[in-house]
Short mmCIF file of C-alpha atoms in Angstrom, two decimals:
data_model
loop_
_atom_site.label_atom_id
_atom_site.label_comp_id
_atom_site.label_asym_id
_atom_site.label_seq_id
_atom_site.Cartn_x
_atom_site.Cartn_y
_atom_site.Cartn_z
CA MET M 171 -75.81 -58.17 -53.50
CA ALA M 172 -76.93 -54.60 -53.91
CA THR M 173 -79.29 -54.41 -56.90
CA GLN M 174 -80.66 -50.87 -56.60
CA TYR M 175 -77.42 -48.97 -57.16
CA SER M 176 -75.56 -48.93 -60.46
CA ILE M 177 -71.81 -48.31 -60.25
CA GLN M 178 -70.63 -46.01 -63.01
CA GLY M 179 -67.27 -44.86 -64.39
CA THR M 180 -64.61 -45.61 -66.96
CA THR M 181 -61.53 -45.03 -64.82
CA ALA M 182 -60.44 -46.43 -61.47
CA LYS M 183 -60.90 -42.99 -59.91
CA GLY M 184 -64.40 -42.67 -61.36
CA LEU M 185 -65.45 -46.13 -60.20
CA ALA M 186 -64.17 -45.49 -56.68
CA ALA M 187 -65.98 -42.15 -56.57
CA SER M 188 -69.20 -43.82 -57.71
CA VAL M 189 -69.01 -46.45 -54.96
CA GLU M 190 -68.15 -43.79 -52.38
CA ARG M 191 -71.16 -41.73 -53.46
CA GLY M 192 -73.41 -44.77 -53.10
CA VAL M 193 -72.13 -45.44 -49.60
CA THR M 194 -72.39 -41.79 -48.54
CA GLU M 195 -75.96 -41.48 -49.81
CA GLY M 196 -77.03 -44.76 -48.25
CA GLU M 197 -77.67 -46.53 -51.54
CA LEU M 198 -74.96 -49.05 -50.65
CA ALA M 199 -75.39 -50.32 -47.12
CA PRO M 200 -72.84 -52.06 -44.85
CA GLY M 201 -72.48 -55.66 -45.98
CA ASP M 202 -73.77 -55.04 -49.52
CA ALA M 203 -71.67 -56.92 -52.07
CA LEU M 204 -70.05 -55.18 -55.01
CA PRO M 205 -70.12 -56.92 -58.40
CA PRO M 206 -67.26 -59.31 -59.14
CA VAL M 207 -64.39 -57.62 -60.95
CA ARG M 208 -64.88 -59.29 -64.31
CA ARG M 209 -68.65 -58.89 -64.31
CA LEU M 210 -68.48 -55.15 -63.61
CA ALA M 211 -65.72 -54.76 -66.22
CA ASP M 212 -67.90 -56.48 -68.83
CA GLU M 213 -70.95 -54.37 -67.91
CA LEU M 214 -69.04 -51.11 -68.23
CA GLY M 215 -66.84 -52.10 -71.16
CA ILE M 216 -63.57 -51.50 -69.32
CA SER M 217 -60.63 -53.68 -68.34
CA PRO M 218 -60.76 -55.90 -65.24
CA GLY M 219 -57.52 -54.23 -64.13
CA THR M 220 -59.31 -50.87 -63.90
CA VAL M 221 -62.00 -52.35 -61.66
CA ALA M 222 -59.43 -54.18 -59.54
CA THR M 223 -57.49 -50.91 -59.05
CA ALA M 224 -60.68 -49.14 -57.95
CA TYR M 225 -61.54 -51.89 -55.47
CA LYS M 226 -57.97 -51.81 -54.10
CA GLU M 227 -58.25 -48.06 -53.50
CA LEU M 228 -61.62 -48.49 -51.79
CA ARG M 229 -60.11 -51.16 -49.51
CA ARG M 230 -57.16 -48.94 -48.70
CA ARG M 231 -59.50 -46.15 -47.64
CA GLY M 232 -61.68 -48.39 -45.47
CA LEU M 233 -64.86 -48.27 -47.57
CA VAL M 234 -64.94 -51.95 -48.51
CA VAL M 235 -63.45 -55.22 -47.32
CA THR M 236 -62.72 -58.48 -49.13
CA ARG M 237 -64.06 -61.72 -47.68
CA GLY M 238 -62.35 -64.34 -49.80
CA ARG M 239 -64.98 -66.27 -51.72
CA GLY M 240 -67.56 -63.91 -50.26
CA GLY M 241 -66.26 -61.21 -52.57
CA THR M 242 -65.88 -57.49 -51.91
CA VAL M 243 -68.50 -55.89 -49.66
CA VAL M 244 -69.15 -52.49 -48.12
CA ALA M 245 -67.41 -52.23 -44.74
CA GLU M 246 -69.50 -52.48 -41.58
CA ALA M 247 -68.43 -48.94 -40.67
CA PRO M 248 -67.31 -47.33 -43.94
CA SER M 249 -64.93 -44.43 -43.43
CA VAL M 250 -67.08 -41.94 -45.37
CA ALA M 251 -70.24 -42.35 -43.33
CA SER M 252 -71.09 -42.15 -39.65
CA ARG M 253 -72.84 -45.41 -38.81
CA ARG M 254 -74.99 -45.03 -35.72
CA PRO M 255 -75.83 -48.07 -33.60
CA PRO M 256 -79.20 -49.56 -34.54
CA ARG M 257 -82.11 -48.17 -32.56
CA VAL M 258 -83.30 -50.42 -29.79
CA PRO M 259 -86.89 -51.40 -30.58
CA PRO M 260 -89.42 -50.14 -28.03
CA GLY M 261 -90.08 -52.45 -25.12
CA LEU M 262 -86.78 -54.36 -25.31
CA VAL M 263 -84.09 -54.47 -22.63
CA ASP M 264 -80.91 -53.06 -24.20
CA LEU M 265 -78.02 -55.46 -23.57
CA ALA M 266 -76.04 -54.53 -26.70
CA SER M 267 -74.56 -51.13 -25.84
CA GLY M 268 -71.33 -52.05 -24.05
CA LEU M 269 -71.90 -49.01 -21.82
CA PRO M 270 -71.73 -48.64 -18.01
CA ASP M 271 -74.73 -48.26 -15.72
CA PRO M 272 -75.56 -44.53 -15.36
CA ALA M 273 -76.33 -45.17 -11.69
CA PHE M 274 -72.58 -45.49 -11.05
CA LEU M 275 -71.48 -42.45 -13.05
CA PRO M 276 -70.89 -39.14 -11.24
CA VAL M 277 -72.47 -35.84 -12.16
CA LEU M 278 -69.93 -33.91 -14.21
CA ARG M 279 -69.00 -30.55 -12.72
CA PRO M 280 -66.90 -28.37 -15.01
CA PRO M 281 -65.07 -25.46 -13.37
CA ALA M 282 -67.40 -22.63 -12.38
CA GLU M 283 -65.24 -20.04 -14.10
CA VAL M 284 -63.17 -20.28 -17.22
CA ARG M 285 -61.01 -17.23 -17.68
CA PRO M 286 -60.15 -16.22 -21.25
CA VAL M 287 -56.49 -16.53 -22.19
CA TYR M 288 -54.35 -14.72 -24.70
CA GLY M 289 -53.24 -16.99 -27.53
CA SER M 290 -53.34 -20.80 -27.31
CA HIS M 291 -52.34 -23.56 -24.91
CA ARG M 292 -49.87 -25.16 -27.33
CA ALA M 293 -46.92 -24.11 -25.21
CA ALA M 294 -48.38 -25.82 -22.11
CA PRO M 295 -50.97 -28.33 -23.35
CA ARG M 296 -51.28 -30.31 -20.09
CA LEU M 297 -52.41 -28.98 -16.74
CA SER M 298 -49.69 -29.80 -14.21
CA ALA M 299 -52.24 -31.00 -11.64
CA LEU M 300 -53.75 -33.55 -14.03
CA GLU M 301 -50.30 -34.57 -15.27
CA GLU M 302 -49.26 -35.46 -11.72
CA LEU M 303 -52.51 -37.32 -11.06
CA THR M 304 -52.02 -39.26 -14.29
CA ARG M 305 -48.45 -40.22 -13.36
CA ALA M 306 -49.65 -41.51 -10.00
CA TRP M 307 -52.52 -43.37 -11.68
CA PHE M 308 -50.15 -45.36 -13.89
CA ALA M 309 -47.36 -45.75 -11.34
CA ARG M 310 -49.81 -47.16 -8.78
CA ASP M 311 -50.19 -50.23 -11.02
CA GLY M 312 -46.54 -50.61 -11.95
CA VAL M 313 -46.77 -48.93 -15.35
CA PRO M 314 -43.69 -46.75 -16.02
CA ALA M 315 -44.90 -43.15 -15.81
CA GLU M 316 -41.84 -41.06 -16.54
CA ARG M 317 -43.53 -39.79 -19.68
CA VAL M 318 -47.28 -39.27 -19.90
CA THR M 319 -49.51 -37.30 -22.20
CA PHE M 320 -53.22 -36.80 -22.97
CA ALA M 321 -55.57 -37.58 -25.85
CA HIS M 322 -59.24 -37.24 -26.76
CA GLY M 323 -60.05 -40.85 -25.91
CA ALA M 324 -58.56 -44.26 -26.69
CA LEU M 325 -59.38 -44.44 -30.39
CA ASP M 326 -58.13 -40.91 -30.95
CA CYS M 327 -54.84 -41.88 -29.33
CA ILE M 328 -54.50 -45.23 -31.12
CA ALA M 329 -55.26 -43.64 -34.49
CA ARG M 330 -52.56 -41.02 -33.92
CA LEU M 331 -49.99 -43.59 -32.74
CA LEU M 332 -50.59 -45.83 -35.74
CA SER M 333 -50.64 -43.00 -38.25
CA VAL M 334 -47.24 -41.63 -37.17
CA GLU M 335 -45.61 -45.08 -36.94
CA LEU M 336 -47.03 -46.92 -39.94
CA ARG M 337 -47.64 -46.32 -43.63
CA PRO M 338 -50.60 -47.43 -45.78
CA GLY M 339 -50.40 -51.14 -46.38
CA ASP M 340 -48.50 -51.92 -43.17
CA ALA M 341 -49.91 -54.68 -40.96
CA VAL M 342 -51.35 -54.37 -37.44
CA ALA M 343 -52.06 -57.32 -35.14
CA VAL M 344 -55.50 -57.00 -33.54
CA GLU M 345 -57.49 -59.20 -31.19
CA ASP M 346 -60.04 -61.52 -32.79
CA PRO M 347 -62.71 -61.21 -31.55
CA GLY M 348 -61.98 -57.62 -30.65
CA PHE M 349 -63.23 -54.08 -30.11
CA HIS M 350 -65.46 -53.36 -33.10
CA HIS M 351 -64.53 -49.68 -33.39
CA LEU M 352 -60.84 -50.61 -33.57
CA LEU M 353 -61.62 -53.18 -36.28
CA ASP M 354 -63.28 -50.36 -38.23
CA LEU M 355 -60.48 -47.87 -37.56
CA VAL M 356 -57.47 -49.88 -38.72
CA PRO M 357 -58.60 -50.40 -42.34
CA ALA M 358 -59.87 -46.80 -42.44
CA LEU M 359 -56.24 -45.76 -41.82
CA GLY M 360 -55.19 -47.79 -44.86
CA LEU M 361 -53.60 -50.51 -42.72
CA ARG M 362 -53.96 -54.28 -42.91
CA MET M 363 -55.39 -56.21 -39.98
CA VAL M 364 -53.79 -59.47 -38.90
CA PRO M 365 -56.21 -61.25 -36.52
CA VAL M 366 -54.76 -62.73 -33.34
CA ALA M 367 -56.86 -65.29 -31.48
CA VAL M 368 -57.97 -64.66 -27.89
CA ASP M 369 -58.59 -67.21 -25.14
CA GLY M 370 -59.35 -66.85 -21.42
CA GLU M 371 -55.91 -65.28 -20.78
CA GLY M 372 -55.91 -62.78 -23.63
CA ILE M 373 -54.13 -63.01 -26.98
CA THR M 374 -52.54 -66.40 -27.56
CA PRO M 375 -48.77 -66.79 -27.99
CA GLU M 376 -49.22 -69.06 -31.02
CA ALA M 377 -51.30 -66.50 -32.89
CA LEU M 378 -49.06 -63.60 -31.88
CA GLY M 379 -46.01 -65.53 -33.10
CA VAL M 380 -47.62 -66.02 -36.50
CA ALA M 381 -48.43 -62.31 -36.71
CA LEU M 382 -44.92 -61.22 -35.70
CA ARG M 383 -43.28 -63.54 -38.21
CA ALA M 384 -45.66 -62.17 -40.86
CA GLY M 385 -44.16 -58.72 -40.31
CA VAL M 386 -46.75 -56.74 -38.34
CA ARG M 387 -45.53 -53.28 -37.41
CA ALA M 388 -47.79 -52.84 -34.38
CA VAL M 389 -49.84 -54.87 -31.89
CA VAL M 390 -52.98 -53.49 -30.23
CA CYS M 391 -54.38 -55.43 -27.28
CA SER M 392 -56.13 -55.15 -23.91
CA PRO M 393 -54.48 -56.38 -20.68
CA ARG M 394 -57.77 -56.98 -18.84
CA ALA M 395 -61.50 -57.40 -19.40
CA GLN M 396 -60.91 -57.53 -23.14
CA CYS M 397 -63.83 -56.57 -25.36
CA PRO M 398 -65.84 -58.62 -26.11
CA THR M 399 -64.66 -61.73 -24.22
CA GLY M 400 -63.72 -60.20 -20.85
CA ALA M 401 -60.35 -62.03 -20.85
CA SER M 402 -57.40 -60.73 -18.78
CA PHE M 403 -53.70 -61.55 -18.94
CA SER M 404 -52.33 -64.01 -16.44
CA THR M 405 -48.78 -63.46 -15.22
CA GLY M 406 -47.58 -66.45 -17.20
CA ARG M 407 -49.30 -65.30 -20.37
CA ARG M 408 -47.95 -61.77 -20.03
CA ASP M 409 -44.42 -63.06 -19.53
CA GLU M 410 -44.64 -65.36 -22.55
CA LEU M 411 -45.96 -62.59 -24.79
CA ALA M 412 -43.35 -60.12 -23.55
CA SER M 413 -40.56 -62.59 -24.24
CA MET M 414 -41.75 -62.97 -27.83
CA LEU M 415 -42.16 -59.23 -28.34
CA ARG M 416 -38.66 -58.45 -27.09
CA GLU M 417 -37.37 -60.37 -30.12
CA PHE M 418 -39.11 -57.77 -32.32
CA PRO M 419 -38.04 -54.48 -30.68
CA GLU M 420 -39.20 -52.35 -33.62
CA VAL M 421 -42.85 -53.43 -33.19
CA LEU M 422 -45.02 -50.89 -31.37
CA VAL M 423 -47.22 -52.43 -28.65
CA VAL M 424 -50.31 -50.44 -27.69
CA GLU M 425 -52.33 -51.57 -24.66
CA ASP M 426 -55.88 -50.27 -24.32
CA ASP M 427 -56.74 -50.46 -20.62
CA TYR M 428 -60.21 -49.02 -21.11
CA ASN M 429 -61.67 -50.96 -18.16
CA VAL M 430 -59.40 -49.43 -15.52
CA GLU M 431 -61.22 -48.97 -12.19
CA ILE M 432 -64.30 -50.98 -13.20
CA ALA M 433 -62.90 -54.49 -13.68
CA GLY M 434 -60.88 -55.26 -10.58
CA PRO M 435 -57.12 -54.99 -9.96
CA LEU M 436 -54.75 -54.44 -12.85
CA ALA M 437 -53.87 -57.57 -14.75
CA PRO M 438 -50.18 -58.09 -15.52
CA THR M 439 -49.29 -55.62 -18.24
CA LEU M 440 -46.91 -55.64 -21.20
CA ALA M 441 -46.23 -51.96 -20.47
CA ALA M 442 -44.17 -53.00 -17.45
CA SER M 443 -42.21 -55.68 -19.30
CA GLY M 444 -39.22 -53.73 -20.58
CA LEU M 445 -40.38 -53.40 -24.18
CA GLU M 446 -38.59 -50.86 -26.37
CA ARG M 447 -41.67 -49.41 -28.09
CA TRP M 448 -44.90 -49.33 -26.11
CA ALA M 449 -47.83 -47.23 -24.95
CA GLN M 450 -50.69 -47.83 -22.55
CA VAL M 451 -53.90 -45.86 -22.98
CA ARG M 452 -56.37 -45.36 -20.13
CA THR M 453 -59.75 -43.72 -20.62
CA VAL M 454 -62.35 -42.57 -18.11
CA SER M 455 -65.52 -43.07 -20.16
CA LYS M 456 -66.48 -46.30 -18.37
CA ARG M 457 -65.81 -45.02 -14.83
CA LEU M 458 -66.71 -41.31 -15.11
CA GLY M 459 -68.96 -40.91 -18.14
CA VAL M 460 -69.03 -41.56 -21.87
CA ASP M 461 -69.09 -37.83 -22.68
CA LEU M 462 -65.76 -37.25 -20.92
CA ARG M 463 -63.51 -37.51 -23.98
CA TRP M 464 -60.15 -37.70 -22.22
CA ALA M 465 -57.44 -40.34 -22.03
CA GLY M 466 -54.15 -40.59 -20.19
CA VAL M 467 -51.25 -42.16 -22.06
CA ALA M 468 -47.93 -43.53 -20.78
CA GLY M 469 -45.22 -44.70 -23.14
CA ASP M 470 -41.59 -44.82 -24.14
CA PRO M 471 -39.92 -41.48 -24.98
CA VAL M 472 -40.05 -41.90 -28.77
CA THR M 473 -43.69 -42.98 -28.88
CA VAL M 474 -44.93 -40.19 -26.61
CA ALA M 475 -42.91 -37.56 -28.49
CA ARG M 476 -44.28 -38.68 -31.86
CA HIS M 477 -47.83 -38.69 -30.53
CA ASP M 478 -47.48 -35.17 -29.12
CA GLY M 479 -45.79 -33.86 -32.23
CA ARG M 480 -48.69 -34.97 -34.41
CA MET M 481 -51.26 -33.69 -31.92
CA LEU M 482 -49.67 -30.25 -31.81
CA MET M 483 -50.11 -30.04 -35.57
CA THR M 484 -53.81 -30.99 -35.42
CA SER M 485 -56.05 -30.39 -32.41
CA GLY M 486 -53.14 -28.96 -30.40
CA TRP M 487 -54.29 -29.96 -26.93
CA VAL M 488 -57.13 -31.40 -24.89
CA SER M 489 -59.44 -28.63 -23.66
CA HIS M 490 -58.27 -27.23 -20.33
CA VAL M 491 -61.92 -26.98 -19.29
CA LEU M 492 -62.15 -30.74 -19.76
CA GLN M 493 -58.87 -31.27 -17.94
CA GLU M 494 -60.07 -29.20 -14.97
CA THR M 495 -63.22 -31.33 -14.86
CA VAL M 496 -61.16 -34.54 -14.76
CA VAL M 497 -58.93 -33.15 -11.99
CA GLY M 498 -62.01 -32.45 -9.87
CA LEU M 499 -63.41 -35.93 -10.40
CA PHE M 500 -60.09 -37.67 -9.72
CA SER M 501 -59.76 -35.77 -6.45
CA ASP M 502 -63.30 -36.32 -5.13
CA PRO M 503 -63.66 -39.11 -2.49
CA ALA M 504 -67.38 -39.40 -3.19
CA VAL M 505 -66.65 -40.14 -6.85
CA ALA M 506 -64.10 -42.77 -5.83
CA GLY M 507 -66.75 -44.43 -3.66
CA LEU M 508 -69.27 -44.42 -6.49
CA VAL M 509 -66.76 -45.97 -8.88
CA ALA M 510 -65.90 -48.68 -6.35
CA ALA M 511 -69.59 -49.48 -5.89
CA GLY M 512 -69.95 -49.79 -9.65
CA GLU M 513 -66.97 -52.12 -9.88
CA ALA M 514 -68.52 -54.45 -7.28
CA ALA M 515 -71.93 -54.36 -8.97
CA TYR M 516 -70.50 -55.09 -12.42
CA ALA M 517 -68.61 -58.11 -11.13
CA GLU M 518 -71.71 -59.46 -9.38
CA ARG M 519 -74.03 -58.92 -12.35
CA ARG M 520 -71.67 -60.54 -14.81
CA GLY M 521 -71.07 -63.44 -12.45
CA VAL M 522 -74.78 -64.10 -11.95
CA LEU M 523 -75.44 -64.35 -15.68
CA VAL M 524 -72.40 -66.52 -16.39
CA GLU M 525 -73.23 -68.94 -13.58
CA ALA M 526 -76.87 -69.12 -14.64
CA LEU M 527 -75.91 -69.80 -18.26
CA GLU M 528 -73.39 -72.46 -17.32
CA ALA M 529 -75.93 -74.10 -15.00
CA ARG M 530 -78.11 -74.53 -18.12
CA GLY M 531 -75.27 -75.98 -20.16
CA VAL M 532 -74.50 -72.77 -22.08
CA GLY M 533 -70.74 -72.21 -22.34
CA VAL M 534 -69.28 -68.72 -21.99
CA ALA M 535 -65.90 -67.55 -23.28
CA GLY M 536 -63.53 -67.22 -20.33
CA GLY M 537 -66.08 -68.40 -17.77
CA ALA M 538 -66.92 -66.41 -14.66
CA GLY M 539 -63.36 -66.00 -13.47
CA GLU M 540 -62.28 -63.41 -10.95
CA ALA M 541 -63.41 -60.10 -12.37
CA GLY M 542 -60.38 -58.39 -13.81
CA GLY M 543 -58.05 -60.75 -11.98
CA PRO M 544 -55.00 -62.34 -13.61
CA GLY M 545 -56.25 -64.83 -16.16
CA GLY M 546 -59.86 -64.27 -15.16
CA ALA M 547 -62.77 -62.78 -17.04
CA GLY M 548 -64.51 -59.54 -16.13
CA GLY M 549 -65.82 -56.25 -17.39
CA LEU M 550 -69.20 -55.24 -18.74
CA ASN M 551 -69.77 -57.95 -21.35
CA VAL M 552 -70.22 -61.68 -21.78
CA TRP M 553 -69.24 -63.42 -25.04
CA VAL M 554 -71.34 -66.52 -25.73
CA PRO M 555 -70.38 -68.83 -28.62
CA VAL M 556 -73.40 -69.85 -30.72
CA ARG M 557 -73.84 -71.57 -34.05
CA ASP M 558 -76.27 -69.09 -35.62
CA GLU M 559 -75.99 -65.49 -34.46
CA SER M 560 -79.11 -64.28 -36.25
CA ALA M 561 -81.28 -67.07 -34.84
CA VAL M 562 -80.18 -66.28 -31.29
CA VAL M 563 -80.47 -62.49 -31.65
CA ASN M 564 -83.94 -62.75 -33.17
CA GLY M 565 -85.06 -65.42 -30.71
CA LEU M 566 -84.05 -63.28 -27.74
CA ARG M 567 -85.72 -60.27 -29.33
CA THR M 568 -89.06 -62.10 -29.26
CA ARG M 569 -88.52 -62.55 -25.52
CA GLY M 570 -87.79 -58.90 -24.86
CA TRP M 571 -83.97 -58.84 -25.00
CA TRP M 572 -81.74 -56.87 -27.37
CA VAL M 573 -78.21 -58.34 -27.68
CA ALA M 574 -75.40 -57.76 -30.18
CA ALA M 575 -74.61 -60.22 -32.95
CA GLY M 576 -70.95 -61.15 -32.85
CA ALA M 577 -70.23 -60.43 -36.52
CA ARG M 578 -69.19 -56.84 -35.87
CA PHE M 579 -66.53 -58.02 -33.37
CA ARG M 580 -65.03 -60.85 -35.44
CA ILE M 581 -62.61 -61.32 -38.31
CA ALA M 582 -62.00 -65.05 -38.48
CA SER M 583 -63.06 -66.23 -35.01
CA PRO M 584 -66.16 -68.43 -34.51
CA THR M 585 -69.69 -67.04 -34.29
CA ALA M 586 -71.02 -65.71 -30.97
CA VAL M 587 -73.19 -63.01 -29.42
CA ARG M 588 -72.19 -60.28 -26.98
CA ILE M 589 -74.32 -59.45 -23.94
CA THR M 590 -73.70 -56.29 -21.92
CA THR M 591 -74.35 -57.07 -18.25
CA ALA M 592 -73.73 -53.60 -16.76
CA THR M 593 -77.40 -52.92 -15.98
CA LEU M 594 -78.55 -56.54 -15.63
CA GLU M 595 -79.81 -57.10 -12.09
CA GLY M 596 -79.54 -60.59 -10.60
CA ALA M 597 -83.12 -61.74 -11.18
CA GLU M 598 -83.02 -60.41 -14.75
CA GLY M 599 -79.77 -62.28 -15.37
CA ARG M 600 -81.28 -65.58 -14.31
CA ARG M 601 -84.37 -64.95 -16.46
CA LEU M 602 -82.19 -64.10 -19.45
CA ALA M 603 -80.18 -67.30 -18.97
CA GLY M 604 -83.40 -69.33 -19.09
CA ASP M 605 -84.56 -67.56 -22.23
CA PHE M 606 -81.13 -68.01 -23.81
CA ALA M 607 -81.17 -71.76 -23.20
CA ASP M 608 -84.68 -71.99 -24.65
CA VAL M 609 -83.64 -70.07 -27.77
CA LEU M 610 -80.65 -72.36 -28.27
CA GLY M 611 -82.95 -75.36 -27.96
CA GLU M 612 -85.28 -73.95 -30.58
CA ALA M 613 -82.36 -73.20 -32.90
CA GLU M 614 -81.09 -76.76 -32.52
CA ALA M 615 -84.50 -78.14 -33.40
CA THR M 616 -84.76 -75.83 -36.42
CA TYR M 617 -81.21 -75.86 -37.75
CA GLY M 618 -79.84 -79.08 -36.35
CA GLY M 619 -77.59 -77.50 -33.70
#
């Protein structure tokens, strides 16, 4: 529990403001526990109801989360502060980033000339050349592309879709384990997360059924190379999920295909399953560069129209300079060759580590699979179940490796660590597997398993 910061106030608004100030100024760090409701009420001489109201408001705004008997704690990524990833200590190999290998990213070449225009681009927010390329990109993989639009990346798009469809307090089904930034975003929008379990074929029908019957208003999932497990839909799994979702036509289904072009052929997609409300988001940060903040979006007429209506009232459009840059990259054969080389390298590097771990008796979620193939595992990460995340992270750190503890990717799923394999050459992967097995052995001797 935080002991250096004293929460002050006599009203719910004042208490919430005091906690927010502590978080903003760094006096309350992610994971710090707030005092129990009755204790804080006694200390301040106010009613427990006032404290409970303040904590409810803080939860609604994404500053704190409640962990059952663990009490109320500051969120891992509180909505009032920008939480940077921890610095990688000098001398360690960074396997925690989730980012692609720069060797397979093209040099970005914006247009040489950008002519000034009179007024704004609100009347024609999308370049026709990029719109046609985007339609072909989706249609190539069987995703209906009658209506497409653009956004400033996947999270920007998902936030806008959820904010126009849902109201504070509504429930959203999310993968567990899942993309950590999405798990931060949903509560920051004032929405409730309903965790849906993931296995080697993506979200499980049993867990999705529970979420749908509980009244979720939206489902956010990945069709392939899911983060952090690498799972991809099989045809059978996709069909089973689609059949369930068709019984709830008012539920919005958002697919985040962030691994397009770097994790093998498209897995079967819910977007092509005849759902009434759906959108698929495709970004280019993994294949073309993390600074290229552009996403293509396909969806049903209502969903696309609502997205665009909200965007026109805020940022208006994606920069045409950025759009011109994407057009050039999409049309360059040399870039296509570089992306294909990266895809092959990522599959090999992930496969080497998984096989080396399994040869040492270390199980991996999803297994090696066929990278990005139906029901297989792929992508840039490996999710390894462990009993004690801290012991494994710290043990690997002493051996020169920096991996991510699984806590930031989980809601209720079992403990694990995430390893990014994008830059992990074959010999390094085998060395890491040996070190990993040794660390697990030491943890078993210390903690009994």
